[in-house]
Short mmCIF file of C-alpha atoms in Angstrom, two decimals:
data_model
loop_
_atom_site.label_atom_id
_atom_site.label_comp_id
_atom_site.label_asym_id
_atom_site.label_seq_id
_atom_site.Cartn_x
_atom_site.Cartn_y
_atom_site.Cartn_z
CA UNK A 1 17.70 30.57 -19.20
CA UNK A 2 16.37 29.15 -15.94
CA UNK A 3 15.58 25.64 -17.20
CA UNK A 4 13.26 24.68 -14.36
CA UNK A 5 11.33 27.95 -14.63
CA UNK A 6 11.00 27.47 -18.39
CA UNK A 7 9.64 23.95 -17.83
CA UNK A 8 7.09 25.32 -15.35
CA UNK A 9 6.02 27.99 -17.86
CA UNK A 10 5.64 25.32 -20.53
CA UNK A 11 3.59 23.05 -18.27
CA UNK A 12 1.41 25.96 -17.13
CA UNK A 13 0.75 26.87 -20.77
CA UNK A 14 -0.36 23.33 -21.52
CA UNK A 15 -2.58 23.18 -18.42
CA UNK A 16 -4.16 26.57 -19.15
CA UNK A 17 -4.36 25.86 -22.91
CA UNK A 18 -2.80 29.19 -23.80
CA UNK A 19 -0.01 31.65 -23.06
CA UNK A 20 -2.27 34.44 -21.82
CA UNK A 21 -4.25 32.16 -19.52
CA UNK A 22 -1.03 30.72 -18.13
CA UNK A 23 0.38 34.22 -17.55
CA UNK A 24 -2.76 35.26 -15.65
CA UNK A 25 -2.58 32.17 -13.48
CA UNK A 26 1.11 32.72 -12.74
CA UNK A 27 0.77 36.48 -12.27
CA UNK A 28 3.37 37.39 -14.90
CA UNK A 29 3.39 39.06 -18.28
CA UNK A 30 2.38 36.98 -21.29
CA UNK A 31 5.62 37.96 -23.01
CA UNK A 32 7.60 36.36 -20.16
CA UNK A 33 5.83 33.05 -20.67
CA UNK A 34 6.23 33.01 -24.44
CA UNK A 35 9.88 34.06 -24.23
CA UNK A 36 10.80 31.23 -21.85
CA UNK A 37 8.85 28.60 -23.80
CA UNK A 38 10.51 29.77 -27.02
CA UNK A 39 13.92 29.55 -25.34
CA UNK A 40 13.13 26.05 -24.07
CA UNK A 41 12.20 24.88 -27.57
CA UNK A 42 15.35 26.47 -29.00
CA UNK A 43 17.56 24.70 -26.46
CA UNK A 44 15.85 21.34 -27.09
CA UNK A 45 15.84 21.81 -30.83
CA UNK A 46 12.23 20.66 -30.99
CA UNK A 47 8.78 22.23 -31.28
CA UNK A 48 6.77 21.46 -28.18
CA UNK A 49 3.61 23.42 -28.94
CA UNK A 50 1.47 23.97 -32.01
CA UNK A 51 0.40 27.60 -31.94
CA UNK A 52 -2.72 29.16 -33.46
CA UNK A 53 -4.54 32.42 -32.89
CA UNK A 54 -7.01 30.72 -30.56
CA UNK A 55 -5.14 28.02 -28.70
CA UNK A 56 -2.02 25.94 -28.31
CA UNK A 57 -1.74 22.16 -28.51
CA UNK A 58 1.01 19.68 -27.84
CA UNK A 59 3.15 18.22 -30.56
CA UNK A 60 4.16 14.58 -30.27
CA UNK A 61 7.49 15.64 -28.80
CA UNK A 62 5.70 18.12 -26.56
CA UNK A 63 3.41 15.42 -25.16
CA UNK A 64 6.41 13.26 -24.20
CA UNK A 65 8.23 16.21 -22.66
CA UNK A 66 5.12 17.35 -20.75
CA UNK A 67 4.66 13.89 -19.20
CA UNK A 68 8.28 13.82 -18.05
CA UNK A 69 8.09 17.41 -16.77
CA UNK A 70 4.99 16.63 -14.68
CA UNK A 71 6.84 13.67 -13.19
CA UNK A 72 9.75 15.94 -12.25
CA UNK A 73 7.44 18.47 -10.57
CA UNK A 74 5.63 15.73 -8.64
CA UNK A 75 8.98 14.32 -7.51
CA UNK A 76 10.06 17.79 -6.32
CA UNK A 77 6.78 18.22 -4.42
CA UNK A 78 7.26 14.81 -2.85
CA UNK A 79 10.84 15.67 -1.87
CA UNK A 80 9.63 18.84 -0.15
CA UNK A 81 6.81 16.96 1.56
CA UNK A 82 9.11 14.18 2.75
CA UNK A 83 11.05 16.72 4.79
CA UNK A 84 8.03 18.67 6.02
CA UNK A 85 6.23 15.37 6.77
CA UNK A 86 8.57 14.67 9.67
CA UNK A 87 7.50 17.83 11.51
CA UNK A 88 4.92 18.24 14.24
CA UNK A 89 1.91 18.37 11.89
CA UNK A 90 1.08 16.29 8.79
CA UNK A 91 1.79 18.29 5.65
CA UNK A 92 1.40 17.58 1.94
CA UNK A 93 -0.51 15.06 -0.16
CA UNK A 94 -1.47 11.64 1.20
CA UNK A 95 -2.32 9.19 -1.59
CA UNK A 96 -4.75 6.51 -0.43
CA UNK A 97 -6.33 3.40 -1.90
CA UNK A 98 -9.47 2.25 -0.04
CA UNK A 99 -11.93 -0.59 -0.71
CA UNK A 100 -14.91 0.85 -2.60
CA UNK A 101 -17.82 0.41 -0.19
CA UNK A 102 -15.67 0.59 2.94
CA UNK A 103 -14.32 3.91 1.71
CA UNK A 104 -17.77 5.24 0.82
CA UNK A 105 -19.69 4.04 3.87
CA UNK A 106 -17.19 3.82 6.72
CA UNK A 107 -14.48 6.38 5.93
CA UNK A 108 -16.01 9.11 3.75
CA UNK A 109 -18.71 10.32 6.22
CA UNK A 110 -15.97 11.19 8.73
CA UNK A 111 -13.40 12.84 6.48
CA UNK A 112 -14.68 16.36 7.17
CA UNK A 113 -13.55 16.48 10.81
CA UNK A 114 -10.27 14.78 9.88
CA UNK A 115 -9.44 17.39 7.22
CA UNK A 116 -10.48 20.21 9.55
CA UNK A 117 -8.07 18.87 12.16
CA UNK A 118 -5.21 18.73 9.64
CA UNK A 119 -5.56 21.80 7.39
CA UNK A 120 -2.10 21.38 5.81
CA UNK A 121 -2.92 17.86 4.63
CA UNK A 122 -4.43 17.02 1.24
CA UNK A 123 -5.98 13.62 0.55
CA UNK A 124 -5.84 11.98 -2.89
CA UNK A 125 -8.13 8.93 -2.69
CA UNK A 126 -8.78 6.06 -5.08
CA UNK A 127 -11.53 3.54 -4.37
CA UNK A 128 -10.70 0.04 -5.58
CA UNK A 129 -11.38 -3.51 -4.47
CA UNK A 130 -8.32 -4.78 -6.34
CA UNK A 131 -5.18 -5.66 -4.41
CA UNK A 132 -3.13 -2.78 -5.79
CA UNK A 133 0.62 -3.03 -5.45
CA UNK A 134 2.05 -0.29 -3.26
CA UNK A 135 5.51 -0.98 -4.58
CA UNK A 136 4.90 1.05 -7.75
CA UNK A 137 4.70 4.22 -5.65
CA UNK A 138 1.17 5.18 -6.64
CA UNK A 139 -0.08 5.13 -3.06
CA UNK A 140 1.34 6.03 0.34
CA UNK A 141 -1.20 3.91 2.20
CA UNK A 142 -3.70 1.21 1.30
CA UNK A 143 -6.44 -0.28 3.47
CA UNK A 144 -7.36 -3.90 2.79
CA UNK A 145 -9.98 -6.12 4.38
CA UNK A 146 -9.39 -9.72 5.35
CA UNK A 147 -6.22 -10.48 3.42
CA UNK A 148 -2.61 -10.30 4.65
CA UNK A 149 -0.02 -8.10 3.01
CA UNK A 150 0.64 -9.44 -0.51
CA UNK A 151 4.36 -8.73 -0.19
CA UNK A 152 6.90 -9.12 2.62
CA UNK A 153 8.33 -5.69 1.78
CA UNK A 154 5.16 -4.00 3.04
CA UNK A 155 4.37 -2.99 6.60
CA UNK A 156 1.00 -4.44 7.65
CA UNK A 157 -0.62 -2.67 10.61
CA UNK A 158 -3.95 -3.99 11.96
CA UNK A 159 -6.57 -1.27 12.44
CA UNK A 160 -9.51 -3.32 13.65
CA UNK A 161 -11.71 -6.31 12.92
CA UNK A 162 -15.03 -7.02 11.26
CA UNK A 163 -17.39 -9.94 10.77
CA UNK A 164 -18.85 -11.50 7.64
CA UNK A 165 -22.52 -12.37 7.69
CA UNK A 166 -24.53 -14.70 5.49
CA UNK A 167 -27.68 -12.78 4.56
CA UNK A 168 -30.73 -13.21 2.36
CA UNK A 169 -34.04 -11.41 1.91
CA UNK A 170 -37.14 -12.69 3.73
CA UNK A 171 -38.75 -13.20 0.31
CA UNK A 172 -35.96 -15.49 -0.85
CA UNK A 173 -36.07 -17.57 2.34
CA UNK A 174 -39.87 -17.77 2.57
CA UNK A 175 -40.38 -20.08 -0.38
CA UNK A 176 -37.70 -22.59 0.58
CA UNK A 177 -37.04 -25.25 3.16
CA UNK A 178 -35.71 -23.96 6.48
CA UNK A 179 -31.92 -23.74 6.64
CA UNK A 180 -30.76 -26.13 9.32
CA UNK A 181 -27.20 -27.01 8.29
CA UNK A 182 -24.58 -25.16 6.17
CA UNK A 183 -24.39 -28.09 3.72
CA UNK A 184 -27.76 -26.90 2.42
CA UNK A 185 -26.00 -23.84 0.98
CA UNK A 186 -24.77 -26.09 -1.83
CA UNK A 187 -28.38 -26.26 -3.05
CA UNK A 188 -28.95 -22.49 -2.93
CA UNK A 189 -28.22 -19.53 -5.17
CA UNK A 190 -25.12 -18.00 -3.58
CA UNK A 191 -23.98 -14.49 -4.50
CA UNK A 192 -20.19 -14.46 -4.38
CA UNK A 193 -17.48 -11.82 -4.27
CA UNK A 194 -14.96 -12.22 -7.07
CA UNK A 195 -11.33 -12.51 -5.92
CA UNK A 196 -9.33 -12.48 -9.15
CA UNK A 197 -9.75 -15.50 -11.40
CA UNK A 198 -9.77 -18.19 -8.73
CA UNK A 199 -12.99 -18.93 -6.86
CA UNK A 200 -12.85 -19.11 -3.08
CA UNK A 201 -14.96 -21.60 -1.10
CA UNK A 202 -17.00 -20.45 1.86
CA UNK A 203 -15.22 -21.71 4.97
CA UNK A 204 -17.48 -22.13 7.99
CA UNK A 205 -16.40 -22.75 11.56
CA UNK A 206 -18.35 -23.45 14.75
CA UNK A 207 -16.32 -24.74 17.67
CA UNK A 208 -14.53 -27.83 16.41
CA UNK A 209 -16.68 -28.09 13.27
CA UNK A 210 -15.02 -26.86 10.09
CA UNK A 211 -16.67 -26.94 6.65
CA UNK A 212 -15.40 -25.86 3.26
CA UNK A 213 -18.21 -25.35 0.76
CA UNK A 214 -17.76 -24.80 -2.97
CA UNK A 215 -20.98 -22.84 -3.34
CA UNK A 216 -22.35 -21.68 -6.66
CA UNK A 217 -24.92 -19.24 -7.90
CA UNK A 218 -26.06 -16.84 -10.61
CA UNK A 219 -23.75 -13.93 -9.77
CA UNK A 220 -20.15 -13.06 -8.95
CA UNK A 221 -18.95 -9.48 -8.63
CA UNK A 222 -15.98 -7.49 -7.35
CA UNK A 223 -18.37 -4.90 -5.91
CA UNK A 224 -19.85 -5.73 -2.52
CA UNK A 225 -22.79 -3.33 -2.77
CA UNK A 226 -23.90 -4.91 -6.05
CA UNK A 227 -24.09 -8.24 -4.20
CA UNK A 228 -26.00 -6.54 -1.38
CA UNK A 229 -28.55 -5.04 -3.79
CA UNK A 230 -29.01 -8.41 -5.49
CA UNK A 231 -29.59 -10.06 -2.13
CA UNK A 232 -32.15 -7.37 -1.24
CA UNK A 233 -33.92 -8.13 -4.52
CA UNK A 234 -34.37 -11.74 -3.40
CA UNK A 235 -31.92 -13.42 -5.77
CA UNK A 236 -29.89 -15.44 -3.31
CA UNK A 237 -27.68 -15.68 -0.23
CA UNK A 238 -24.67 -13.36 0.04
CA UNK A 239 -21.59 -13.32 2.27
CA UNK A 240 -21.02 -9.68 3.18
CA UNK A 241 -19.28 -7.53 5.80
CA UNK A 242 -21.29 -6.65 8.88
CA UNK A 243 -20.69 -2.91 8.38
CA UNK A 244 -22.32 -3.15 4.96
CA UNK A 245 -25.53 -4.97 5.93
CA UNK A 246 -26.01 -4.20 9.62
CA UNK A 247 -28.77 -1.64 8.96
CA UNK A 248 -30.51 -3.97 6.49
CA UNK A 249 -30.57 -6.73 9.09
CA UNK A 250 -31.78 -4.31 11.76
CA UNK A 251 -34.73 -3.12 9.64
CA UNK A 252 -35.59 -6.64 8.46
CA UNK A 253 -34.93 -6.22 4.74
CA UNK A 254 -32.21 -8.85 5.08
CA UNK A 255 -32.00 -11.78 7.49
CA UNK A 256 -28.90 -13.49 8.83
CA UNK A 257 -28.59 -17.20 8.32
CA UNK A 258 -26.27 -19.49 10.28
CA UNK A 259 -25.42 -16.62 12.62
CA UNK A 260 -23.77 -19.03 15.06
CA UNK A 261 -21.11 -19.92 12.47
CA UNK A 262 -18.03 -17.92 11.53
CA UNK A 263 -17.74 -17.58 7.75
CA UNK A 264 -14.91 -16.46 5.50
CA UNK A 265 -14.05 -16.70 1.80
CA UNK A 266 -11.15 -19.12 1.59
CA UNK A 267 -8.30 -18.31 3.97
CA UNK A 268 -9.26 -14.64 4.40
CA UNK A 269 -9.18 -13.36 7.98
CA UNK A 270 -11.31 -10.78 9.78
CA UNK A 271 -8.72 -7.99 10.00
CA UNK A 272 -8.81 -4.49 8.63
CA UNK A 273 -5.20 -3.73 7.71
CA UNK A 274 -3.23 -0.63 6.77
CA UNK A 275 -0.43 -1.38 4.30
CA UNK A 276 2.48 0.92 3.52
CA UNK A 277 6.15 0.86 2.57
CA UNK A 278 8.80 0.83 5.33
CA UNK A 279 10.06 4.29 4.31
CA UNK A 280 6.71 5.71 5.48
CA UNK A 281 7.11 4.50 9.08
CA UNK A 282 7.85 8.00 10.35
CA UNK A 283 5.41 9.79 8.06
CA UNK A 284 3.14 12.21 9.91
CA UNK A 285 0.64 11.96 7.04
CA UNK A 286 0.42 8.17 7.18
CA UNK A 287 0.35 8.02 10.97
CA UNK A 288 -2.34 10.70 11.20
CA UNK A 289 -4.65 8.72 8.92
CA UNK A 290 -3.93 5.45 10.73
CA UNK A 291 -4.76 7.07 14.07
CA UNK A 292 -7.97 8.45 12.55
CA UNK A 293 -8.97 4.98 11.30
CA UNK A 294 -8.16 3.29 14.60
CA UNK A 295 -10.37 5.73 16.47
CA UNK A 296 -13.16 5.38 13.93
CA UNK A 297 -13.13 1.58 13.95
CA UNK A 298 -12.95 1.39 17.73
CA UNK A 299 -16.54 2.64 17.72
#
């Protein structure tokens, strides 16, 4: 018995939820699939599939074996891609983690031309504002805004910069005293991004003046667009990235306040960083996406 082939037949049967469907997908006879799966079970001394006239389902042992088998196949695919990925063109799957709104608004609208340019490349993208750890191998590349690499083992490559703006709706500002100094923010409803469990003050700088304000307000969220929508509704003052609110400011639905000050949450900087493991330095897949981002952000 070809063990690897039998494992592939077993996995295909699970994915297709039946021997016949798996056979059609693989382009082989149904008897070939059943024979190899039967032989695999006989060698293991365990029943992997519950069989009925209508469908098959995994046994407890089968579920464990299927999970391990999928891991083996993914590792084989990655091994193949790691060799092909050093060629002239990017090949294989590139697993990315992007900040939610940055991914949706800045990156996603331009992915079509990128994929057309690299037809042998497949993107697998997660959107998350959490600082996911690349060390577990889930991602090849992560883009993070404003924070340095969380681990010295990661390569941190700057892609560009952005600004953070303090914004509020005209309706919110109209019924209140004019904002003349940042200290007044302590008396306002401030809509804050949530960075883990620890709150970050708003740090404001203008020339030699430096302020650190422990603002408060009715809302914290790990989603920037939720803060934007709440600011548009007139519920307070939000600290948001320029790329997220530039159009709102341009059309007057939001107004900048203290535009002559630089503002950041805590010690966060204004960089857009690409993070990846050192073993991806020569990866055509990673470098292709970094080049794409650099060109995009340059505009």
